[in-house]
Tab-separated table of C-alpha atoms and ligand atoms in Angstrom:
chain	number	residue	atom	x	y	z
A	26	MET	CA	-18.300	7.978	-4.980
A	27	THR	CA	-18.992	5.890	-1.869
A	28	ALA	CA	-20.245	2.495	-2.926
A	29	GLY	CA	-20.894	1.243	0.579
A	30	SER	CA	-19.474	0.832	3.992
A	31	THR	CA	-18.727	-1.842	6.541
A	32	SER	CA	-17.193	-1.604	10.033
A	33	GLY	CA	-14.452	0.925	9.799
A	34	LEU	CA	-14.279	1.001	6.070
A	35	GLU	CA	-15.812	2.781	3.171
A	36	TRP	CA	-15.417	1.804	-0.499
A	37	LYS	CA	-14.409	4.345	-3.187
A	38	GLU	CA	-14.371	3.970	-6.913
A	39	GLY	CA	-15.850	0.558	-6.578
A	40	ASP	CA	-13.383	-1.505	-4.567
A	41	VAL	CA	-10.761	0.753	-2.987
A	42	PRO	CA	-11.031	0.462	0.821
A	43	VAL	CA	-10.646	3.623	2.741
A	44	SER	CA	-10.159	3.516	6.451
A	45	LEU	CA	-12.706	5.661	8.355
A	46	ARG	CA	-10.447	5.642	11.369
A	47	PHE	CA	-7.515	7.088	9.526
A	48	ASP	CA	-9.298	8.846	6.500
A	49	ASP	CA	-6.914	7.309	4.118
A	50	PRO	CA	-6.985	4.594	1.444
A	51	TYR	CA	-5.254	1.242	1.919
A	52	PHE	CA	-3.410	1.621	-1.325
A	53	SER	CA	-3.153	4.086	-4.133
A	54	LEU	CA	-6.346	4.853	-5.897
A	55	GLY	CA	-4.520	4.272	-9.176
A	56	ASN	CA	-2.700	0.974	-9.140
A	57	GLY	CA	-1.846	-0.369	-5.777
A	58	LEU	CA	-0.085	-3.542	-7.168
A	59	ALA	CA	2.224	-1.596	-9.433
A	60	GLU	CA	2.925	0.882	-6.544
A	61	THR	CA	3.858	-2.094	-4.218
A	62	ARG	CA	6.248	-3.433	-6.824
A	63	HIS	CA	7.896	-0.066	-7.412
A	64	VAL	CA	8.100	1.043	-3.809
A	65	PHE	CA	8.408	-2.016	-1.590
A	66	LEU	CA	9.984	-4.625	-3.813
A	67	GLY	CA	12.002	-2.276	-5.966
A	68	GLY	CA	12.965	-0.025	-3.071
A	69	ASN	CA	14.463	-3.085	-1.231
A	70	ASP	CA	16.245	-4.432	-4.351
A	71	LEU	CA	13.843	-7.404	-4.478
A	72	PRO	CA	13.504	-10.031	-5.824
A	73	ALA	CA	17.332	-9.940	-6.475
A	74	ARG	CA	18.113	-10.382	-2.804
A	75	PHE	CA	15.718	-13.200	-2.190
A	76	ARG	CA	17.408	-16.310	-0.588
A	77	ASP	CA	16.421	-19.149	1.765
A	78	GLY	CA	15.679	-17.820	5.200
A	79	PHE	CA	15.312	-14.106	4.031
A	80	GLY	CA	13.119	-12.138	6.322
A	81	ILE	CA	10.713	-9.327	5.329
A	82	ALA	CA	8.858	-7.307	7.889
A	83	GLU	CA	6.112	-4.828	7.359
A	84	LEU	CA	4.405	-2.073	9.232
A	85	GLY	CA	0.673	-2.338	8.270
A	86	PHE	CA	-0.717	-5.561	6.859
A	87	GLY	CA	-3.950	-4.172	5.713
A	88	THR	CA	-5.275	-6.283	2.820
A	89	GLY	CA	-2.246	-8.382	2.471
A	90	LEU	CA	-1.610	-6.925	-1.033
A	91	ASN	CA	2.149	-6.494	-0.312
A	92	MET	CA	2.434	-10.004	1.020
A	93	LEU	CA	0.766	-11.451	-2.078
A	94	ALA	CA	2.858	-9.245	-4.465
A	95	THR	CA	5.932	-10.577	-2.634
A	96	TRP	CA	4.654	-14.132	-3.016
A	97	ILE	CA	4.004	-13.610	-6.718
A	98	ALA	CA	7.557	-12.309	-7.097
A	99	LEU	CA	9.021	-15.193	-5.226
A	100	ARG	CA	7.091	-17.589	-7.554
A	101	ASP	CA	8.058	-15.708	-10.789
A	102	HIS	CA	11.567	-15.655	-9.626
A	103	GLY	CA	11.753	-19.418	-9.480
A	104	PHE	CA	12.689	-19.110	-5.757
A	105	GLN	CA	13.552	-22.384	-3.951
A	106	GLY	CA	13.445	-22.366	-0.106
A	107	GLU	CA	11.417	-20.560	2.434
A	108	MET	CA	11.172	-16.919	3.305
A	109	ASN	CA	9.636	-15.288	6.376
A	110	TYR	CA	7.215	-12.412	6.323
A	111	THR	CA	6.166	-10.713	9.559
A	112	SER	CA	3.606	-7.991	9.443
A	113	PHE	CA	2.395	-5.765	12.191
A	114	GLU	CA	-1.263	-4.848	12.185
A	115	GLY	CA	-3.479	-3.150	14.772
A	116	TYR	CA	-6.808	-3.208	13.103
A	117	PRO	CA	-7.169	-6.521	11.132
A	118	LEU	CA	-9.744	-6.516	8.347
A	119	GLU	CA	-12.286	-9.314	7.873
A	120	ALA	CA	-11.607	-11.852	5.189
A	121	GLU	CA	-14.619	-10.704	3.215
A	122	GLU	CA	-13.296	-7.149	3.229
A	123	ILE	CA	-9.841	-8.323	2.063
A	124	ASP	CA	-11.437	-10.396	-0.596
A	125	ARG	CA	-13.345	-7.418	-1.915
A	126	ALA	CA	-10.373	-5.096	-1.854
A	127	LEU	CA	-8.081	-7.681	-3.717
A	128	ARG	CA	-10.623	-7.988	-6.518
A	129	ALA	CA	-9.259	-4.708	-7.928
A	130	PHE	CA	-5.976	-6.629	-8.621
A	131	PRO	CA	-6.955	-9.760	-10.612
A	132	GLU	CA	-3.365	-11.009	-10.580
A	133	ALA	CA	-3.204	-10.885	-6.783
A	134	HIS	CA	-6.814	-12.053	-6.285
A	135	ALA	CA	-6.157	-15.046	-8.586
A	136	VAL	CA	-3.642	-16.404	-5.988
A	137	ALA	CA	-5.339	-15.157	-2.835
A	138	ALA	CA	-7.484	-18.236	-2.021
A	139	PRO	CA	-5.103	-20.111	0.214
A	140	PHE	CA	-4.344	-17.003	2.249
A	141	LEU	CA	-8.007	-15.980	2.453
A	142	GLU	CA	-9.049	-19.437	3.620
A	143	GLN	CA	-6.463	-19.531	6.393
A	144	TRP	CA	-7.307	-15.931	7.421
A	145	ALA	CA	-11.091	-16.634	7.497
A	146	ALA	CA	-10.445	-19.584	9.795
A	147	GLY	CA	-8.668	-17.281	12.211
A	148	ALA	CA	-5.071	-18.229	11.417
A	149	ARG	CA	-2.515	-15.392	11.893
A	150	VAL	CA	0.349	-17.525	10.660
A	151	ILE	CA	-0.245	-18.070	7.023
A	152	THR	CA	1.635	-20.782	5.208
A	153	LEU	CA	2.115	-20.550	1.465
A	154	PRO	CA	4.597	-22.531	-0.717
A	155	GLY	CA	7.912	-20.734	-0.108
A	156	LEU	CA	6.533	-18.205	2.355
A	157	ARG	CA	5.674	-18.283	6.017
A	158	ALA	CA	3.799	-15.188	7.004
A	159	GLU	CA	3.063	-14.139	10.594
A	160	ILE	CA	0.721	-11.254	11.236
A	161	VAL	CA	1.239	-9.823	14.696
A	162	ILE	CA	-1.899	-8.178	15.947
A	163	GLY	CA	-1.774	-5.133	18.308
A	164	ASP	CA	-0.505	-1.599	18.398
A	165	VAL	CA	2.869	-1.697	16.678
A	166	ARG	CA	4.356	0.681	19.347
A	167	GLU	CA	3.894	-2.213	21.760
A	168	THR	CA	4.318	-5.284	19.475
A	169	LEU	CA	7.457	-4.281	17.513
A	170	PRO	CA	9.618	-3.587	20.718
A	171	ALA	CA	8.546	-7.051	21.999
A	172	TRP	CA	9.449	-8.758	18.649
A	173	SER	CA	12.501	-11.035	18.885
A	174	GLY	CA	13.178	-11.111	15.127
A	175	ARG	CA	15.348	-9.046	12.726
A	176	ALA	CA	14.355	-8.301	9.231
A	177	ASP	CA	16.480	-8.265	6.059
A	178	ALA	CA	13.995	-5.849	4.381
A	179	TRP	CA	11.279	-3.569	5.788
A	180	TYR	CA	8.114	-2.399	4.037
A	181	LEU	CA	7.050	0.769	5.956
A	182	ASP	CA	3.430	1.049	4.949
A	183	GLY	CA	1.425	2.924	7.524
A	184	PHE	CA	-1.166	5.368	6.377
A	185	SER	CA	0.216	8.753	5.549
A	186	PRO	CA	2.402	10.370	8.217
A	187	ALA	CA	-0.062	13.218	8.552
A	188	LYS	CA	-2.973	10.963	9.278
A	189	ASN	CA	-1.242	8.084	11.093
A	190	PRO	CA	1.642	9.654	12.938
A	191	GLU	CA	1.940	6.808	15.348
A	192	MET	CA	3.196	4.569	12.530
A	193	TRP	CA	6.143	6.963	11.834
A	194	GLY	CA	7.418	8.280	15.145
A	195	ALA	CA	11.144	8.584	15.934
A	196	ASP	CA	10.869	5.939	18.666
A	197	LEU	CA	9.223	3.454	16.236
A	198	MET	CA	11.749	4.157	13.487
A	199	ALA	CA	14.540	3.343	16.121
A	200	GLU	CA	12.784	0.058	16.754
A	201	VAL	CA	12.778	-0.610	12.960
A	202	GLY	CA	16.540	-0.013	12.963
A	203	ALA	CA	17.035	-2.167	15.977
A	204	HIS	CA	15.122	-4.976	14.342
A	205	THR	CA	17.087	-4.958	11.087
A	206	ALA	CA	19.865	-7.375	10.203
A	207	PRO	CA	23.284	-5.883	9.237
A	208	GLY	CA	22.992	-4.838	5.638
A	209	GLY	CA	19.208	-4.844	5.802
A	210	SER	CA	17.052	-2.309	4.146
A	211	PHE	CA	13.787	-0.320	4.299
A	212	ALA	CA	11.605	1.178	1.654
A	213	THR	CA	8.543	3.446	2.025
A	214	TYR	CA	6.450	5.565	-0.257
A	215	THR	CA	6.778	8.667	1.855
A	216	ALA	CA	9.621	11.179	1.588
A	217	ALA	CA	8.483	13.181	4.644
A	218	GLY	CA	11.490	14.854	6.157
A	219	HIS	CA	10.880	13.892	9.830
A	220	VAL	CA	10.524	10.148	8.813
A	221	ARG	CA	13.770	10.307	6.780
A	222	ARG	CA	15.651	11.936	9.600
A	223	ALA	CA	14.324	9.435	12.150
A	224	LEU	CA	15.390	6.501	9.810
A	225	GLY	CA	18.839	8.081	9.531
A	226	GLU	CA	19.085	8.311	13.249
A	227	ALA	CA	18.057	4.699	13.418
A	228	GLY	CA	21.221	3.783	11.539
A	229	PHE	CA	20.114	3.749	7.913
A	230	ALA	CA	21.854	5.487	5.094
A	231	VAL	CA	18.686	7.089	3.667
A	232	GLU	CA	18.288	8.027	0.103
A	233	ARG	CA	15.444	9.538	-1.910
A	234	ALA	CA	14.376	7.687	-5.084
A	235	PRO	CA	11.759	8.425	-7.711
A	236	GLY	CA	8.266	7.792	-6.389
A	237	PHE	CA	5.434	5.961	-7.929
A	238	GLY	CA	2.861	7.779	-10.177
A	239	TYR	CA	2.228	11.278	-9.154
A	240	LYS	CA	4.509	11.080	-6.125
A	241	ARG	CA	7.918	12.697	-6.921
A	242	HIS	CA	9.907	10.888	-4.296
A	243	MET	CA	9.932	7.864	-2.091
A	244	SER	CA	12.580	6.834	0.493
A	245	ARG	CA	14.806	3.793	0.860
A	246	GLY	CA	17.888	2.995	2.801
A	247	VAL	CA	20.432	0.395	3.911
A	248	ARG	CA	21.582	-0.120	7.532
A	249	SER	CA	25.340	-0.362	7.775
B	324	SAM	C1	-1.797	1.730	4.227
B	324	SAM	S1	-2.401	0.453	5.229
B	324	SAM	C2	-1.429	-0.934	4.856
B	324	SAM	C3	-1.604	-1.589	3.516
B	324	SAM	C4	-1.123	-2.952	3.394
B	324	SAM	N1	0.246	-2.986	3.452
B	324	SAM	C5	-1.642	-3.684	2.190
B	324	SAM	O1	-0.898	-4.361	1.440
B	324	SAM	O2	-2.941	-3.699	1.981
B	324	SAM	C6	-1.838	0.864	6.898
B	324	SAM	C7	-2.175	-0.146	7.918
B	324	SAM	O3	-1.537	0.229	9.146
B	324	SAM	C8	-2.389	-0.133	10.203
B	324	SAM	N2	-2.054	0.653	11.423
B	324	SAM	C9	-2.185	1.937	11.601
B	324	SAM	N3	-1.868	2.362	12.845
B	324	SAM	C10	-1.364	1.281	13.410
B	324	SAM	C11	-0.742	0.971	14.720
B	324	SAM	N4	-0.575	1.972	15.607
B	324	SAM	N5	-0.396	-0.265	15.035
B	324	SAM	C12	-0.608	-1.290	14.085
B	324	SAM	N6	-1.140	-1.104	12.857
B	324	SAM	C13	-1.497	0.165	12.521
B	324	SAM	C14	-3.761	0.079	9.715
B	324	SAM	O4	-4.813	-0.645	10.377
B	324	SAM	C15	-3.598	-0.311	8.152
B	324	SAM	O5	-3.991	-1.711	7.968
């Protein structure tokens, strides 16, 4: 099963990166791009809400697949203007690791070159037509409280709550709520009760929605 390994990663089923630190894959072993579209874009009612100046924030940048899926949606939607994408990441991957991981998704890999070139050169602010992405490096429990921005839509994409509890704690969910614009939203693949309760306490009207693939439920919500 294991095709090889690099610093902190092992590769399963060819090109699916699995974190050795968290013992969890970066995206679904089935179809990560379809899951991104279902959970994070669909769960936040995107691309319908796209507008100039719209801000997306993400917990867990990983391979940048969610960012690229958002960029593809923006392009396919004929979007005019610029959106902001801020992603919080504690353990950034190397450009070669990201390149290898994205090869599993030809549609995303086909448009990844400008991102990969900037990332390989050490940039953590990535500029793509219509999208300015900033990747904030560090433990999110420190970097998110220090962030001065507010998002219109959140992608909550830590590893599973059982394996990566620091990405789902009540204090952090309160920070997500505090860094959300009025009427802003979140979406996540998990339906874990303690995460849903924490997001409710953070000011979101939380609902359960059909999950992707074998997952029965996901969660989404709007902050009033
Ligand atoms: C499921 S992966 C994210 C996948 C990503 N959204 C993508 O499109 O590839 C979870 C990410 O959360 C990061 N992470 C885990 N704990 C963290 C922490 N305490 N602070 C910041 N990032 C963390 C991991 O390094 C990993 O990149």
